[in-house]
C-alpha positions as semicolon CSV with decimal commas, in nm:
position;residue;x (nm);y (nm);z (nm)
1;M;-7,131;-1,552;-4,131
2;S;-7,487;-1,430;-4,166
3;S;-7,618;-1,784;-4,208
4;A;-7,521;-1,855;-3,847
5;K;-7,686;-1,546;-3,706
6;C;-8,027;-1,566;-3,540
7;S;-8,245;-1,269;-3,458
8;F;-8,457;-1,340;-3,154
9;G;-8,760;-1,174;-3,005
10;V;-8,831;-1,380;-2,695
11;G;-8,938;-1,224;-2,367
12;V;-8,978;-1,363;-2,015
13;V;-9,281;-1,289;-1,797
14;L;-9,302;-1,351;-1,420
15;R;-9,637;-1,339;-1,245
16;G;-9,633;-1,393;-0,869
17;L;-9,327;-1,618;-0,902
18;Q;-9,191;-1,764;-0,579
19;V;-8,841;-1,910;-0,573
20;G;-8,649;-2,100;-0,310
21;Y;-8,535;-2,447;-0,207
22;A;-8,646;-2,728;0,025
23;G;-8,992;-2,572;0,030
24;R;-8,860;-2,245;0,174
25;V;-8,942;-1,929;-0,020
26;V;-8,634;-1,710;-0,059
27;A;-8,785;-1,451;-0,291
28;G;-9,139;-1,381;-0,400
29;P;-9,397;-1,322;-0,509
30;L;-9,212;-1,163;-0,803
31;S;-9,376;-1,005;-1,105
32;G;-9,193;-0,846;-1,395
33;E;-9,093;-0,877;-1,759
34;L;-8,766;-0,920;-1,944
35;H;-8,765;-0,767;-2,291
36;A;-8,591;-0,890;-2,604
37;G;-8,305;-0,673;-2,726
38;T;-8,221;-0,541;-2,381
39;L;-7,960;-0,590;-2,110
40;T;-8,132;-0,603;-1,772
41;C;-7,920;-0,594;-1,456
42;L;-8,047;-0,774;-1,146
43;L;-7,941;-0,590;-0,832
44;G;-7,990;-0,666;-0,466
45;R;-7,806;-0,723;-0,141
46;N;-7,665;-1,065;-0,052
47;G;-7,938;-1,304;0,055
48;T;-8,221;-1,148;-0,144
49;G;-8,237;-1,446;-0,382
50;K;-8,064;-1,329;-0,700
51;S;-7,886;-1,657;-0,773
52;T;-8,192;-1,858;-0,671
53;L;-8,403;-1,659;-0,917
54;L;-8,151;-1,719;-1,197
55;R;-8,141;-2,093;-1,126
56;T;-8,520;-2,102;-1,143
57;L;-8,530;-1,910;-1,471
58;A;-8,273;-2,153;-1,610
59;G;-8,479;-2,455;-1,507
60;V;-8,210;-2,583;-1,270
61;Q;-8,461;-2,583;-0,986
62;P;-8,842;-2,562;-0,984
63;S;-9,040;-2,259;-0,878
64;L;-9,242;-2,275;-0,557
65;G;-9,541;-2,084;-0,690
66;G;-9,667;-1,840;-0,949
67;T;-9,595;-1,858;-1,321
68;L;-9,293;-1,820;-1,549
69;A;-9,352;-1,791;-1,923
70;F;-9,137;-1,744;-2,233
71;T;-9,315;-1,538;-2,499
72;G;-9,252;-1,532;-2,873
73;L;-9,073;-1,867;-2,900
74;S;-9,017;-1,988;-3,256
75;A;-9,069;-2,352;-3,349
76;G;-8,697;-2,417;-3,314
77;H;-8,691;-2,294;-2,954
78;A;-9,031;-2,412;-2,833
79;S;-8,876;-2,746;-2,734
80;P;-8,938;-2,858;-2,375
81;A;-8,558;-2,871;-2,339
82;R;-8,472;-2,553;-2,146
83;Q;-8,116;-2,558;-2,287
84;R;-8,259;-2,449;-2,622
85;Q;-8,433;-2,156;-2,455
86;V;-8,190;-2,035;-2,189
87;G;-7,811;-2,012;-2,187
88;I;-7,608;-1,947;-1,873
89;V;-7,277;-1,763;-1,833
90;L;-7,106;-1,853;-1,505
91;T;-6,799;-1,723;-1,324
92;Q;-6,640;-2,059;-1,238
93;R;-6,377;-2,206;-1,464
94;L;-6,382;-2,566;-1,588
95;E;-6,155;-2,764;-1,356
96;G;-5,939;-3,051;-1,477
97;V;-6,060;-3,026;-1,837
98;R;-5,794;-2,986;-2,107
99;L;-5,972;-2,807;-2,390
100;T;-5,882;-2,534;-2,633
101;V;-6,092;-2,221;-2,660
102;G;-6,244;-2,345;-2,986
103;Q;-6,342;-2,679;-2,829
104;T;-6,493;-2,500;-2,531
105;V;-6,707;-2,272;-2,747
106;A;-6,818;-2,576;-2,950
107;L;-6,970;-2,722;-2,631
108;G;-7,249;-2,471;-2,684
109;R;-7,374;-2,684;-2,974
110;M;-7,449;-2,986;-2,750
111;P;-7,829;-2,927;-2,740
112;Y;-7,829;-2,972;-3,120
113;T;-7,558;-3,232;-3,190
114;G;-7,708;-3,529;-3,007
115;F;-7,533;-3,787;-2,792
116;M;-7,226;-3,827;-3,016
117;G;-7,160;-3,453;-3,029
118;R;-7,051;-3,449;-3,393
119;L;-7,042;-3,100;-3,541
120;T;-7,196;-3,041;-3,882
121;V;-7,079;-2,773;-4,123
122;H;-7,356;-2,551;-3,990
123;D;-7,249;-2,614;-3,629
124;R;-6,894;-2,510;-3,715
125;E;-7,024;-2,195;-3,885
126;V;-7,219;-2,105;-3,572
127;V;-6,913;-2,162;-3,350
128;R;-6,697;-1,943;-3,572
129;W;-6,965;-1,673;-3,581
130;A;-6,998;-1,677;-3,199
131;M;-6,622;-1,635;-3,162
132;E;-6,619;-1,348;-3,411
133;Q;-6,892;-1,172;-3,212
134;T;-6,685;-1,192;-2,894
135;S;-6,338;-1,131;-3,046
136;T;-6,223;-1,475;-2,931
137;L;-6,143;-1,624;-3,272
138;P;-5,769;-1,537;-3,238
139;L;-5,772;-1,743;-2,916
140;A;-5,918;-2,056;-3,080
141;Q;-5,611;-2,278;-3,029
142;R;-5,525;-2,150;-2,679
143;P;-5,570;-2,393;-2,388
144;V;-5,843;-2,250;-2,166
145;E;-5,620;-2,274;-1,858
146;T;-5,395;-2,003;-2,006
147;L;-5,673;-1,743;-2,032
148;S;-5,703;-1,433;-1,817
149;D;-6,029;-1,383;-1,626
150;G;-6,151;-1,131;-1,883
151;E;-6,067;-1,363;-2,175
152;W;-6,242;-1,651;-1,997
153;Q;-6,564;-1,452;-1,962
154;R;-6,561;-1,364;-2,333
155;V;-6,511;-1,732;-2,416
156;M;-6,805;-1,827;-2,193
157;L;-7,021;-1,571;-2,369
158;A;-6,909;-1,714;-2,704
159;R;-7,015;-2,061;-2,585
160;V;-7,359;-1,930;-2,497
161;L;-7,393;-1,750;-2,830
162;A;-7,303;-2,079;-3,002
163;Q;-7,590;-2,236;-2,807
164;Q;-7,822;-1,990;-2,987
165;T;-8,068;-1,946;-2,704
166;P;-8,297;-1,641;-2,708
167;V;-8,248;-1,586;-2,333
168;V;-7,906;-1,546;-2,169
169;L;-7,850;-1,540;-1,793
170;A;-7,521;-1,425;-1,640
171;D;-7,454;-1,472;-1,267
172;E;-7,196;-1,230;-1,123
173;V;-6,967;-1,278;-1,424
174;T;-6,788;-0,947;-1,363
175;A;-6,725;-1,013;-0,993
176;F;-6,351;-1,090;-1,009
177;L;-6,251;-0,870;-1,303
178;D;-6,064;-0,540;-1,297
179;Y;-6,268;-0,234;-1,390
180;P;-6,174;-0,218;-1,763
181;S;-6,259;-0,589;-1,801
182;K;-6,586;-0,543;-1,610
183;R;-6,688;-0,266;-1,846
184;E;-6,578;-0,462;-2,154
185;V;-6,788;-0,766;-2,057
186;M;-7,090;-0,556;-1,962
187;R;-7,075;-0,363;-2,289
188;L;-7,035;-0,686;-2,485
189;L;-7,348;-0,828;-2,319
190;G;-7,539;-0,511;-2,404
191;R;-7,417;-0,512;-2,763
192;V;-7,514;-0,871;-2,837
193;A;-7,851;-0,821;-2,667
194;R;-7,937;-0,523;-2,886
195;S;-7,787;-0,647;-3,213
196;L;-7,928;-1,002;-3,193
197;G;-8,253;-0,935;-3,010
198;L;-8,141;-1,143;-2,712
199;T;-8,298;-1,117;-2,369
200;V;-8,001;-1,081;-2,131
201;L;-8,027;-1,078;-1,751
202;L;-7,708;-1,013;-1,552
203;S;-7,691;-1,030;-1,173
204;T;-7,432;-0,795;-1,030
205;H;-7,327;-0,602;-0,721
206;D;-7,163;-0,333;-0,933
207;V;-7,428;-0,063;-0,901
208;P;-7,245;0,225;-1,077
209;L;-7,163;0,008;-1,381
210;A;-7,517;-0,127;-1,395
211;L;-7,656;0,226;-1,389
212;A;-7,417;0,325;-1,669
213;E;-7,457;0,025;-1,901
214;A;-7,794;-0,148;-1,846
215;D;-8,111;-0,077;-2,042
216;R;-8,334;-0,183;-1,755
217;L;-8,296;-0,282;-1,390
218;W;-8,452;-0,548;-1,172
219;L;-8,410;-0,465;-0,804
220;L;-8,471;-0,731;-0,540
221;E;-8,545;-0,577;-0,204
222;R;-8,612;-0,739;0,129
223;G;-8,982;-0,700;0,203
224;A;-9,179;-0,684;0,521
225;G;-9,237;-1,060;0,502
226;G;-8,881;-1,144;0,605
227;A;-8,758;-1,408;0,362
228;A;-8,991;-1,289;0,087
229;S;-8,866;-1,013;-0,140
230;C;-9,032;-0,777;-0,381
231;L;-8,913;-0,707;-0,733
232;S;-8,901;-0,353;-0,863
233;S;-8,865;-0,337;-1,240
234;G;-8,820;-0,049;-1,480
235;L;-8,601;0,180;-1,681
236;V;-8,269;0,284;-1,534
237;S;-8,372;0,648;-1,498
238;E;-8,689;0,552;-1,314
239;L;-8,518;0,321;-1,066
240;Q;-8,189;0,503;-1,007
241;E;-8,293;0,676;-0,686
242;S;-8,442;0,355;-0,546
243;V;-8,130;0,152;-0,633
244;E;-7,891;0,403;-0,482
245;R;-8,101;0,423;-0,165
246;S;-8,111;0,042;-0,133
247;F;-7,731;0,010;-0,136
248;V;-7,650;0,295;0,104
């Protein structure tokens, strides 16, 4: 299914970014870079602004200051539509929607199919490829309400891969999984990041697993300014002592 595969090289650069809501800064100024082909884990205590930062990166809410830039966008992903640049993997399940796994993964093609949502041959190839990458193809005809939590997270990742965005954000997607499933999902995120050149940012409270599986870490720490936080960014080995100290 090589025709469906995309190799990305898009990075994300933050310079003095401030994030928050209702005019109140929750975190910032933040400066750092996300690199293509890497899994970066975003760590921090509750209330430091992890989810707010992810929502801002995804374009769900505006920033309150500073700059946010995507570097290396190809013509196909330079569209103003953020859904062609950033895909999001969430923990919550779809409520009251009767879909099969295959239909759910196909929702990832919506930024390309237009209002009617009709899948072309190419769209179907991409969906199949995304399910092969995540080992969800055998589940294609299963109703999503019958999935385990671990299966659900793999299906959500397949949906995002079908969306073919160069940047993937995942907000606490391992929070309610048992340890083997946590590790499986984390390793899957790392594998697709490195093999496809994706830029993957995962927020998590699971410090030991992040230290074991991530390529890089972003650490949000409460700064002297109260609501404002500072962002430490770097290789796992360089930040390990700081991370462990922050969660003691």
